[in-house]
Amino acid sequence: MTLFTGEVAFGRQRMLFDVPADADLVRVTGTTVTKGFLYAAVYDAKHAFRGKVLFEKSHKSLLIQSQNSGFGAIDGEISAGEWYLELYNLEGEFRGERAMQYQVVVQCFSQEQNTYVDEAQDYAEHLQLTSVVTSAHGIDFDYSNLLCTESRWYRGDLHAHSQLSDGHNSLQAANNIVEAQGLDFFFFTEHNICQPKLPISKQCLFLPAIEVTTDLGHFNVHGPTSSLDLRAIEHSSVATIQAGLDIATQGHSSISLNHPMMKPWHWKYQDIALAQVSTFEVCCDPTWSTSAKATDDALLILTQMWNCGHRITAVGGSDGHLQPHERNPKASEPSLYGDPSTFVYSHGLSGEGILSGLRNGQVYIERRCGLQFAIYSGDSTTQLQPGQDSKGQALTYHLSVTDSHHPYYAECIVDGVVVARIALSEQAQAVRIAKGYAWCRVDIRRGHMPDSGNIAAEQNEFEGCINALFDGSKPQFNQPLVDTWGELMERINSDEV
């Protein structure tokens, strides 16, 4: 047994340990004194990546074997020699420094000595899993595989956590909740970690992702081409952000800015190019106490992005951390995977189809209203999808909801201005939008429709959003007015807006 104790402020530490020739399993168990983000990555004697976990106050272990490794660990030869453990504390560069005290125990077992085989095998036996992350930090996943061949709207969650980072659900529990929620696709977005193995489900397509997490903001990479290897980069928020951007491939991956207006986790990195951003998480965990305000602020930012010529897709994310019986502080309802749900139109349920739909804006968001809609070009029968170039032609929206227990209404927003409000019911209502717009989006709110002239609609809770159609001939969509987040914020805070 090898014992490491110490403290990591903002920075990293490397610790060496020997694995004997007769070892069949390596167990790395860690705990911290306080809650925080202390990452632990293990590399073997051949410098192969063998697993990563976020250590917390409760003990967590990586059980590494040649096959059937435990949660967060990667299968492969147990090579004899000098292995190493990298500890990272990425908090404290721009926020208050939080030194993380830790204790890590490394144990090596032969097959005869191994008392933890059952624990590792239990993790594997209760779920059918597919290995995704390789020992070279690569991603091995078949994005073309079809779970369903229908062309339709698919419901999923773009932002969620498990016990591998700071969530409360095991992989088995998470899988059970996802299937009970009836989700079609699901991304585990662990903080700076890609899930090395994903469940195989007949009902839901689990897809690779990662939440790149820094003091300057968080963003998801959906469909990364590799996992995050921090060994060779400068220990800073900017370098970590760049490393995260580098594992996204243009035309394949989707980059999403997470909870961009929810303090203290709001987006602060000024230099990100908006052209790199595919999606924008306008609604994040609606049961969190500050979510409603953050959502309304994010919608205002989204409006200005579009006015400046950036066709960035509005999405939701549960940011689910909790078990179904748990509640966020002050919350009266559970924070569940799939609340809110992001619906993506795809020609078949595959990774390629979902990622393409996200990048192209064929997306709407909903909590629980049972939104039904169709969009037509003018008075014709030509049906359009969100994200399409409608060439600025007149539009007709047919809108309804299936939930009859709560009042809902729609707001039609043209170039940033609310041009119509209409109460929603189970009976479809038609809304007509005159031609000549640059873009048109529909937001759904829960509550009674404000009286005429009352602009305080944000007092009613956000329920959903149908992403915009646009006129691609407008000059701002060919030459955006701003390039970076910093320039956008400067414009918003100036007299130009």
Coordinates of C-alpha atoms in Angstrom, one line a residue:
M1 CA 0.0 0.0 0.0
T2 CA 1.2 3.5 -0.8
L3 CA -0.3 6.5 1.1
F4 CA -0.2 10.1 -0.2
T5 CA -1.4 13.1 1.9
G6 CA -1.0 16.8 1.2
E7 CA -2.6 19.9 -0.1
V8 CA -3.1 21.3 -3.6
A9 CA -3.9 25.0 -4.0
F10 CA -4.6 26.2 -7.6
G11 CA -2.1 24.0 -9.4
R12 CA -1.2 20.4 -9.9
Q13 CA 0.9 17.6 -8.3
R14 CA 2.4 14.4 -9.7
M15 CA 2.9 11.4 -7.4
L16 CA 4.8 8.2 -8.4
F17 CA 4.0 4.7 -7.3
D18 CA 5.3 1.2 -8.2
V19 CA 3.1 -1.6 -9.5
P20 CA 4.6 -5.1 -9.0
A21 CA 4.8 -7.7 -11.8
D22 CA 2.2 -10.0 -10.2
A23 CA -0.5 -7.2 -9.9
D24 CA -3.8 -7.8 -11.6
L25 CA -5.7 -4.9 -10.1
V26 CA -4.7 -1.4 -9.1
R27 CA -7.0 0.4 -6.7
V28 CA -6.7 4.2 -6.3
T29 CA -8.9 5.6 -3.5
G30 CA -9.0 9.3 -2.6
T31 CA -10.9 11.7 -0.3
T32 CA -10.7 15.4 0.4
V33 CA -11.3 17.4 3.6
T34 CA -13.6 19.9 2.0
K35 CA -15.9 20.0 -1.0
G36 CA -14.3 21.2 -4.1
F37 CA -12.9 20.2 -7.5
L38 CA -9.8 18.0 -7.1
Y39 CA -9.3 15.8 -10.2
A40 CA -7.2 12.7 -10.2
A41 CA -5.9 11.1 -13.4
V42 CA -3.9 7.8 -13.4
Y43 CA -1.2 6.8 -16.0
D44 CA 0.6 3.5 -16.2
A45 CA 4.2 2.6 -16.6
K46 CA 3.8 3.0 -20.4
H47 CA 2.2 6.5 -19.9
A48 CA -1.2 5.1 -21.0
F49 CA -4.2 6.8 -19.6
R50 CA -6.0 4.5 -17.1
G51 CA -8.8 6.6 -15.6
K52 CA -9.9 9.9 -14.1
V53 CA -12.2 10.8 -11.2
L54 CA -13.2 13.9 -9.2
F55 CA -12.3 13.3 -5.6
E56 CA -14.7 14.6 -3.0
K57 CA -15.2 14.3 0.8
S58 CA -16.7 10.8 0.3
H59 CA -14.2 8.2 -0.7
K60 CA -14.0 7.4 -4.4
S61 CA -12.0 4.7 -6.1
L62 CA -10.6 3.8 -9.5
L63 CA -10.5 0.0 -9.9
I64 CA -8.1 -0.7 -12.8
Q65 CA -7.9 -4.1 -14.4
S66 CA -7.1 -5.6 -17.8
Q67 CA -10.9 -6.2 -18.3
N68 CA -14.1 -5.2 -16.4
S69 CA -12.4 -2.2 -14.7
G70 CA -14.6 -0.2 -12.4
F71 CA -16.3 3.2 -12.7
G72 CA -14.1 5.8 -14.4
A73 CA -11.3 3.4 -15.2
I74 CA -10.0 2.2 -18.5
D75 CA -9.2 -1.5 -19.3
G76 CA -5.8 -2.6 -20.4
E77 CA -2.6 -4.4 -19.5
I78 CA -1.5 -4.0 -15.9
S79 CA 2.1 -3.2 -16.8
A80 CA 4.7 -3.5 -14.1
G81 CA 6.8 -0.5 -13.2
E82 CA 6.4 3.1 -12.2
W83 CA 2.9 4.6 -12.6
Y84 CA 1.9 8.1 -11.7
L85 CA -1.1 10.0 -10.3
E86 CA -1.8 13.6 -11.4
L87 CA -3.8 15.8 -9.1
Y88 CA -5.3 19.0 -10.4
N89 CA -7.0 21.9 -8.6
L90 CA -8.4 24.2 -11.2
E91 CA -10.2 26.6 -8.8
G92 CA -8.7 29.7 -7.4
E93 CA -7.2 31.5 -10.4
F94 CA -9.9 34.2 -10.6
R95 CA -12.1 33.2 -7.7
G96 CA -11.2 32.8 -4.0
E97 CA -8.4 30.2 -3.7
R98 CA -9.6 26.9 -2.3
A99 CA -6.7 24.7 -1.2
M100 CA -7.7 21.0 -1.3
Q101 CA -6.3 18.7 1.4
Y102 CA -6.3 15.1 0.3
Q103 CA -5.5 11.6 1.2
V104 CA -4.9 9.0 -1.5
V105 CA -4.3 5.3 -1.0
V106 CA -2.9 3.1 -3.8
Q107 CA -3.2 -0.7 -3.5
C108 CA -2.1 -3.4 -5.9
F109 CA -3.5 -6.9 -5.8
S110 CA -2.8 -10.2 -7.5
Q111 CA -5.8 -12.4 -8.5
E112 CA -5.3 -14.4 -5.4
Q113 CA -5.2 -11.4 -3.1
N114 CA -7.9 -9.4 -4.9
T115 CA -10.9 -8.7 -2.6
Y116 CA -12.3 -5.9 -4.9
V117 CA -12.9 -8.0 -8.1
D118 CA -16.6 -8.4 -7.2
E119 CA -17.0 -4.6 -6.8
A120 CA -15.6 -4.0 -10.3
Q121 CA -17.5 -6.8 -11.8
D122 CA -20.8 -5.7 -10.2
Y123 CA -20.4 -2.3 -11.9
A124 CA -19.9 -4.1 -15.3
E125 CA -22.5 -6.9 -14.9
H126 CA -25.5 -4.8 -14.1
L127 CA -25.1 -2.7 -17.2
Q128 CA -24.2 -3.5 -20.7
L129 CA -21.4 -1.0 -21.5
T130 CA -19.4 0.1 -24.5
S131 CA -15.8 1.4 -24.0
V132 CA -15.5 5.0 -25.4
V133 CA -12.3 6.5 -24.1
T134 CA -9.0 4.9 -25.1
S135 CA -5.7 4.7 -23.2
A136 CA -4.3 7.4 -25.6
H137 CA -7.1 9.8 -24.6
G138 CA -8.9 9.1 -27.9
I139 CA -12.7 8.7 -28.4
D140 CA -13.8 5.4 -30.0
F141 CA -17.5 5.7 -30.8
D142 CA -19.7 4.9 -33.8
Y143 CA -21.6 8.1 -34.4
S144 CA -23.3 6.6 -37.5
N145 CA -25.0 3.7 -35.7
L146 CA -28.8 4.1 -35.8
L147 CA -30.9 3.2 -32.7
C148 CA -34.0 4.2 -34.6
T149 CA -34.6 4.9 -38.3
E150 CA -37.5 7.3 -38.0
S151 CA -37.2 11.0 -39.1
R152 CA -38.7 12.8 -36.2
W153 CA -38.1 14.9 -33.1
Y154 CA -36.0 13.2 -30.5
R155 CA -36.0 14.2 -26.8
G156 CA -32.8 14.3 -24.7
D157 CA -30.6 16.0 -22.1
L158 CA -27.4 17.8 -23.1
H159 CA -26.0 18.5 -19.6
A160 CA -25.9 16.0 -16.7
H161 CA -23.5 14.5 -14.1
S162 CA -22.9 11.3 -12.2
Q163 CA -20.7 10.2 -9.3
L164 CA -17.7 10.3 -11.6
S165 CA -17.6 14.1 -11.1
D166 CA -19.9 15.8 -8.5
G167 CA -23.2 14.1 -9.2
H168 CA -25.0 11.8 -6.8
N169 CA -26.1 9.0 -9.1
S170 CA -24.1 5.9 -10.0
L171 CA -24.0 5.0 -13.6
Q172 CA -26.6 2.3 -13.0
A173 CA -28.9 4.7 -11.2
A174 CA -28.5 7.4 -13.9
N175 CA -29.3 4.9 -16.6
N176 CA -32.5 3.9 -14.7
I177 CA -33.6 7.5 -14.3
V178 CA -32.9 8.3 -18.0
E179 CA -35.0 5.3 -19.2
A180 CA -37.8 6.1 -16.7
Q181 CA -37.9 9.7 -18.1
G182 CA -38.3 8.3 -21.6
L183 CA -35.4 10.2 -23.0
D184 CA -34.2 9.3 -26.5
F185 CA -30.6 10.6 -26.2
F186 CA -28.4 11.6 -23.3
F187 CA -25.0 13.2 -22.8
F188 CA -23.0 12.7 -19.6
T189 CA -21.1 16.0 -19.2
E190 CA -18.7 15.3 -16.3
H191 CA -16.5 18.2 -15.2
N192 CA -13.3 17.9 -17.3
I193 CA -13.9 14.1 -17.6
C194 CA -15.3 12.0 -20.5
Q195 CA -17.2 8.9 -19.2
P196 CA -14.8 6.1 -20.4
K197 CA -17.7 3.6 -20.7
L198 CA -21.3 4.4 -21.7
P199 CA -24.5 2.3 -21.2
I200 CA -25.9 0.4 -24.1
S201 CA -29.7 0.9 -24.1
K202 CA -32.4 -0.3 -26.4
Q203 CA -34.3 2.9 -25.5
C204 CA -31.8 5.7 -25.2
L205 CA -28.7 6.6 -27.1
F206 CA -25.9 7.6 -24.7
L207 CA -23.3 9.8 -26.4
P208 CA -19.8 11.1 -25.5
A209 CA -19.4 14.6 -24.1
I210 CA -17.5 16.6 -21.5
E211 CA -18.1 19.8 -19.5
V212 CA -14.9 21.9 -19.7
T213 CA -14.9 23.6 -16.3
T214 CA -12.8 26.7 -15.4
D215 CA -13.0 29.8 -13.3
L216 CA -13.8 31.7 -16.5
G217 CA -16.9 29.6 -17.4
H218 CA -18.1 26.2 -18.3
F219 CA -18.9 24.8 -21.7
N220 CA -19.9 21.4 -23.1
V221 CA -18.3 19.6 -26.0
H222 CA -20.8 17.3 -27.4
G223 CA -19.1 14.7 -29.6
P224 CA -15.5 15.4 -28.7
T225 CA -12.8 13.7 -30.7
S226 CA -10.6 13.0 -27.7
S227 CA -10.8 13.3 -23.9
L228 CA -9.1 16.1 -22.1
D229 CA -5.4 15.6 -21.4
L230 CA -4.1 18.4 -19.2
R231 CA -0.6 17.0 -18.7
A232 CA 1.2 19.2 -21.3
I233 CA -0.7 22.4 -21.0
E234 CA -0.2 25.5 -18.9
H235 CA -2.2 25.3 -15.7
S236 CA -4.6 28.1 -16.3
S237 CA -8.3 28.7 -17.2
V238 CA -7.4 30.1 -20.6
A239 CA -5.2 27.1 -21.5
T240 CA -7.8 24.7 -20.3
I241 CA -10.5 26.4 -22.3
Q242 CA -8.3 26.2 -25.4
A243 CA -7.6 22.6 -24.8
G244 CA -11.3 22.0 -24.6
L245 CA -12.0 23.8 -27.8
D246 CA -9.2 21.8 -29.5
I247 CA -11.1 18.5 -28.8
A248 CA -14.1 19.7 -30.8
T249 CA -14.0 19.1 -34.6
Q250 CA -15.7 21.5 -37.0
G251 CA -18.6 19.9 -38.8
H252 CA -18.9 17.1 -36.2
S253 CA -18.8 18.4 -32.6
S254 CA -21.1 20.9 -31.0
I255 CA -19.8 23.5 -28.4
S256 CA -22.3 24.8 -25.9
L257 CA -21.9 27.7 -23.4
N258 CA -23.4 26.5 -20.1
H259 CA -25.5 28.5 -17.7
P260 CA -23.9 31.6 -19.2
M261 CA -25.7 34.2 -17.0
M262 CA -26.0 32.1 -13.7
K263 CA -23.7 33.6 -11.2
P264 CA -21.1 32.7 -10.0
W265 CA -20.7 30.1 -12.8
H266 CA -21.6 32.6 -15.6
W267 CA -19.5 32.9 -18.7
K268 CA -16.5 35.3 -18.3
Y269 CA -14.0 34.4 -21.0
Q270 CA -14.0 37.4 -23.3
D271 CA -12.0 36.1 -26.2
I272 CA -14.0 33.1 -27.3
A273 CA -15.0 33.4 -31.0
L274 CA -18.8 33.2 -31.3
A275 CA -18.3 31.5 -34.6
Q276 CA -17.0 28.5 -32.6
V277 CA -20.2 28.3 -30.5
S278 CA -23.0 26.0 -31.8
T279 CA -25.5 26.2 -28.9
F280 CA -26.3 28.4 -25.9
E281 CA -27.8 27.0 -22.7
V282 CA -30.6 29.5 -22.0
C283 CA -32.3 27.3 -19.4
C284 CA -30.3 25.3 -16.9
D285 CA -31.8 23.3 -14.0
P286 CA -35.1 25.3 -13.6
T287 CA -35.4 24.1 -10.0
W288 CA -32.3 26.1 -8.9
S289 CA -33.2 29.3 -7.1
T290 CA -31.6 31.8 -9.5
S291 CA -32.4 29.9 -12.7
A292 CA -35.5 32.0 -13.7
K293 CA -33.5 35.2 -13.7
A294 CA -30.5 33.6 -15.4
T295 CA -32.8 32.2 -18.1
D296 CA -34.4 35.6 -18.9
D297 CA -30.9 37.2 -19.0
A298 CA -29.7 34.5 -21.3
L299 CA -32.6 35.0 -23.6
L300 CA -31.7 38.7 -23.9
I301 CA -28.1 37.8 -24.8
L302 CA -29.4 35.2 -27.3
T303 CA -31.5 38.0 -29.0
Q304 CA -28.4 40.2 -29.3
M305 CA -26.3 37.3 -30.7
W306 CA -28.9 36.9 -33.5
N307 CA -29.2 40.7 -34.1
C308 CA -25.4 40.7 -34.5
G309 CA -25.6 37.9 -37.1
H310 CA -24.6 34.8 -35.0
R311 CA -27.1 31.9 -35.6
I312 CA -26.5 30.2 -32.2
T313 CA -29.0 27.6 -31.1
A314 CA -30.9 27.9 -27.8
V315 CA -30.8 24.7 -25.8
G316 CA -31.7 23.5 -22.3
G317 CA -29.9 21.3 -19.8
S318 CA -30.9 19.8 -16.6
D319 CA -27.4 20.0 -15.2
G320 CA -28.7 17.1 -13.2
H321 CA -26.7 16.2 -10.1
L322 CA -29.3 14.9 -7.7
Q323 CA -31.2 11.6 -7.0
P324 CA -34.9 11.8 -7.6
H325 CA -35.8 12.1 -3.9
E326 CA -33.4 15.0 -3.4
R327 CA -34.1 18.7 -3.8
N328 CA -32.1 21.8 -4.5
P329 CA -32.2 24.4 -1.6
K330 CA -35.6 26.2 -1.6
A331 CA -36.9 23.9 -4.3
S332 CA -40.3 22.3 -4.1
E333 CA -39.8 19.9 -7.0
P334 CA -37.0 17.4 -8.0
S335 CA -34.2 18.3 -10.3
L336 CA -34.4 15.5 -12.8
Y337 CA -32.5 14.5 -15.9
G338 CA -34.6 15.7 -18.9
D339 CA -35.9 18.9 -17.2
P340 CA -35.8 20.8 -19.4
S341 CA -35.7 18.6 -22.4
T342 CA -34.0 19.5 -25.6
F343 CA -35.7 18.2 -28.7
V344 CA -33.6 17.7 -31.9
Y345 CA -35.1 16.8 -35.3
S346 CA -33.0 14.1 -36.9
H347 CA -33.3 11.6 -39.7
G348 CA -32.9 8.6 -37.5
L349 CA -31.5 8.4 -33.9
S350 CA -27.7 8.5 -34.3
G351 CA -24.9 10.5 -32.9
E352 CA -24.3 12.1 -36.3
G353 CA -28.0 13.1 -36.6
I354 CA -28.2 14.6 -33.1
L355 CA -25.0 16.6 -33.5
S356 CA -26.0 17.8 -36.9
G357 CA -29.4 19.0 -35.6
L358 CA -27.7 20.9 -32.7
R359 CA -25.3 22.6 -35.1
N360 CA -28.1 23.5 -37.6
G361 CA -30.6 24.8 -35.0
Q362 CA -33.3 22.1 -35.6
V363 CA -34.1 22.3 -31.9
Y364 CA -36.8 23.3 -29.5
I365 CA -36.8 23.3 -25.7
E366 CA -39.6 22.3 -23.3
R367 CA -40.2 21.5 -19.7
R368 CA -43.6 19.9 -19.4
C369 CA -46.2 21.7 -21.5
G370 CA -46.4 19.1 -24.2
L371 CA -45.7 21.6 -27.0
Q372 CA -47.0 20.8 -30.5
F373 CA -46.2 23.0 -33.4
A374 CA -45.9 23.3 -37.2
I375 CA -44.4 26.2 -39.2
Y376 CA -45.5 27.0 -42.7
S377 CA -44.2 29.4 -45.3
G378 CA -46.9 32.0 -45.6
D379 CA -50.3 30.4 -46.4
S380 CA -48.8 27.5 -48.3
T381 CA -48.5 23.9 -47.2
T382 CA -44.7 24.0 -47.3
Q383 CA -43.5 23.1 -43.8
L384 CA -40.4 24.6 -42.3
Q385 CA -38.2 23.6 -39.4
P386 CA -36.5 25.8 -36.8
G387 CA -33.0 26.7 -37.9
Q388 CA -34.0 26.9 -41.6
D389 CA -33.3 29.8 -43.9
S390 CA -36.9 30.9 -44.7
K391 CA -35.7 33.7 -47.0
G392 CA -37.7 36.2 -44.9
Q393 CA -41.0 35.0 -46.3
A394 CA -44.2 35.3 -44.3
L395 CA -44.7 32.5 -41.7
T396 CA -47.6 30.9 -40.1
Y397 CA -47.1 29.1 -36.8
H398 CA -49.7 26.5 -35.5
L399 CA -49.2 26.2 -31.8
S400 CA -50.8 24.0 -29.0
V401 CA -50.0 22.3 -25.7
T402 CA -51.2 19.0 -24.3
D403 CA -51.0 20.1 -20.6
S404 CA -54.4 21.4 -19.6
H405 CA -53.5 21.8 -15.9
H406 CA -51.5 25.0 -16.3
P407 CA -51.9 28.2 -18.4
Y408 CA -49.4 28.9 -21.1
Y409 CA -48.8 31.5 -23.8
A410 CA -46.5 32.1 -26.7
E411 CA -44.4 35.1 -27.5
C412 CA -43.4 35.7 -31.1
I413 CA -40.1 37.6 -31.2
V414 CA -39.1 39.2 -34.5
D415 CA -35.6 40.8 -34.6
G416 CA -35.7 41.1 -30.8
V417 CA -39.2 42.7 -30.5
V418 CA -42.3 40.8 -29.2
V419 CA -44.8 41.2 -32.0
A420 CA -47.5 38.9 -30.8
R421 CA -48.7 37.0 -27.7
I422 CA -51.2 34.2 -27.9
A423 CA -52.7 32.0 -25.2
L424 CA -52.2 28.3 -25.8
S425 CA -54.5 25.4 -25.2
E426 CA -55.0 21.9 -26.6
Q427 CA -56.7 23.5 -29.6
A428 CA -54.1 24.7 -32.2
Q429 CA -53.8 28.5 -32.6
A430 CA -52.4 30.2 -35.7
V431 CA -50.0 33.1 -35.5
R432 CA -48.9 34.9 -38.7
I433 CA -45.6 36.7 -39.1
A434 CA -45.3 39.2 -41.9
K435 CA -42.4 38.9 -44.3
G436 CA -39.3 41.1 -44.1
Y437 CA -37.8 40.0 -40.8
A438 CA -34.2 39.0 -40.2
W439 CA -35.2 36.3 -37.7
C440 CA -38.2 35.0 -35.8
R441 CA -38.2 33.0 -32.6
V442 CA -41.1 31.8 -30.4
D443 CA -40.8 31.6 -26.6
I444 CA -43.3 29.7 -24.4
R445 CA -44.1 30.9 -20.9
R446 CA -46.1 29.3 -18.1
G447 CA -48.7 31.7 -16.6
H448 CA -51.5 33.9 -17.7
M449 CA -50.8 36.1 -20.6
P450 CA -50.0 39.7 -19.6
D451 CA -52.5 42.4 -20.3
S452 CA -52.0 44.5 -23.4
G453 CA -49.2 46.9 -22.9
N454 CA -47.8 45.0 -19.9
I455 CA -44.2 44.2 -20.8
A456 CA -43.4 42.4 -17.6
A457 CA -43.9 39.0 -19.2
E458 CA -40.7 37.7 -17.6
Q459 CA -42.6 37.5 -14.4
N460 CA -44.1 34.3 -15.9
E461 CA -41.8 31.3 -15.8
F462 CA -40.0 30.2 -19.0
E463 CA -41.4 27.0 -20.3
G464 CA -39.8 26.5 -23.7
C465 CA -38.5 28.0 -26.9
I466 CA -38.8 27.2 -30.6
N467 CA -35.5 28.2 -32.2
A468 CA -35.4 30.9 -34.9
L469 CA -36.0 30.8 -38.6
F470 CA -34.0 33.5 -40.5
D471 CA -33.4 35.3 -43.7
G472 CA -29.9 34.3 -44.8
S473 CA -29.7 37.2 -47.3
K474 CA -29.5 39.8 -44.4
P475 CA -26.1 41.3 -44.3
Q476 CA -25.4 40.5 -40.6
F477 CA -25.6 36.8 -41.3
N478 CA -22.9 37.1 -43.9
Q479 CA -20.7 39.6 -42.0
P480 CA -21.5 39.5 -38.2
L481 CA -21.3 42.8 -36.3
V482 CA -19.1 41.3 -33.5
D483 CA -16.6 38.4 -33.4
T484 CA -16.1 37.6 -29.7
W485 CA -18.1 37.3 -26.5
G486 CA -16.2 40.4 -25.2
E487 CA -17.2 42.4 -28.2
L488 CA -20.8 41.3 -27.8
M489 CA -20.9 42.3 -24.1
E490 CA -19.3 45.7 -25.0
R491 CA -21.9 46.3 -27.6
I492 CA -24.8 45.3 -25.2
N493 CA -23.5 47.6 -22.5
S494 CA -23.0 50.5 -24.9
D495 CA -25.5 52.9 -26.3
E496 CA -25.7 50.8 -29.5
V497 CA -28.3 48.5 -27.9

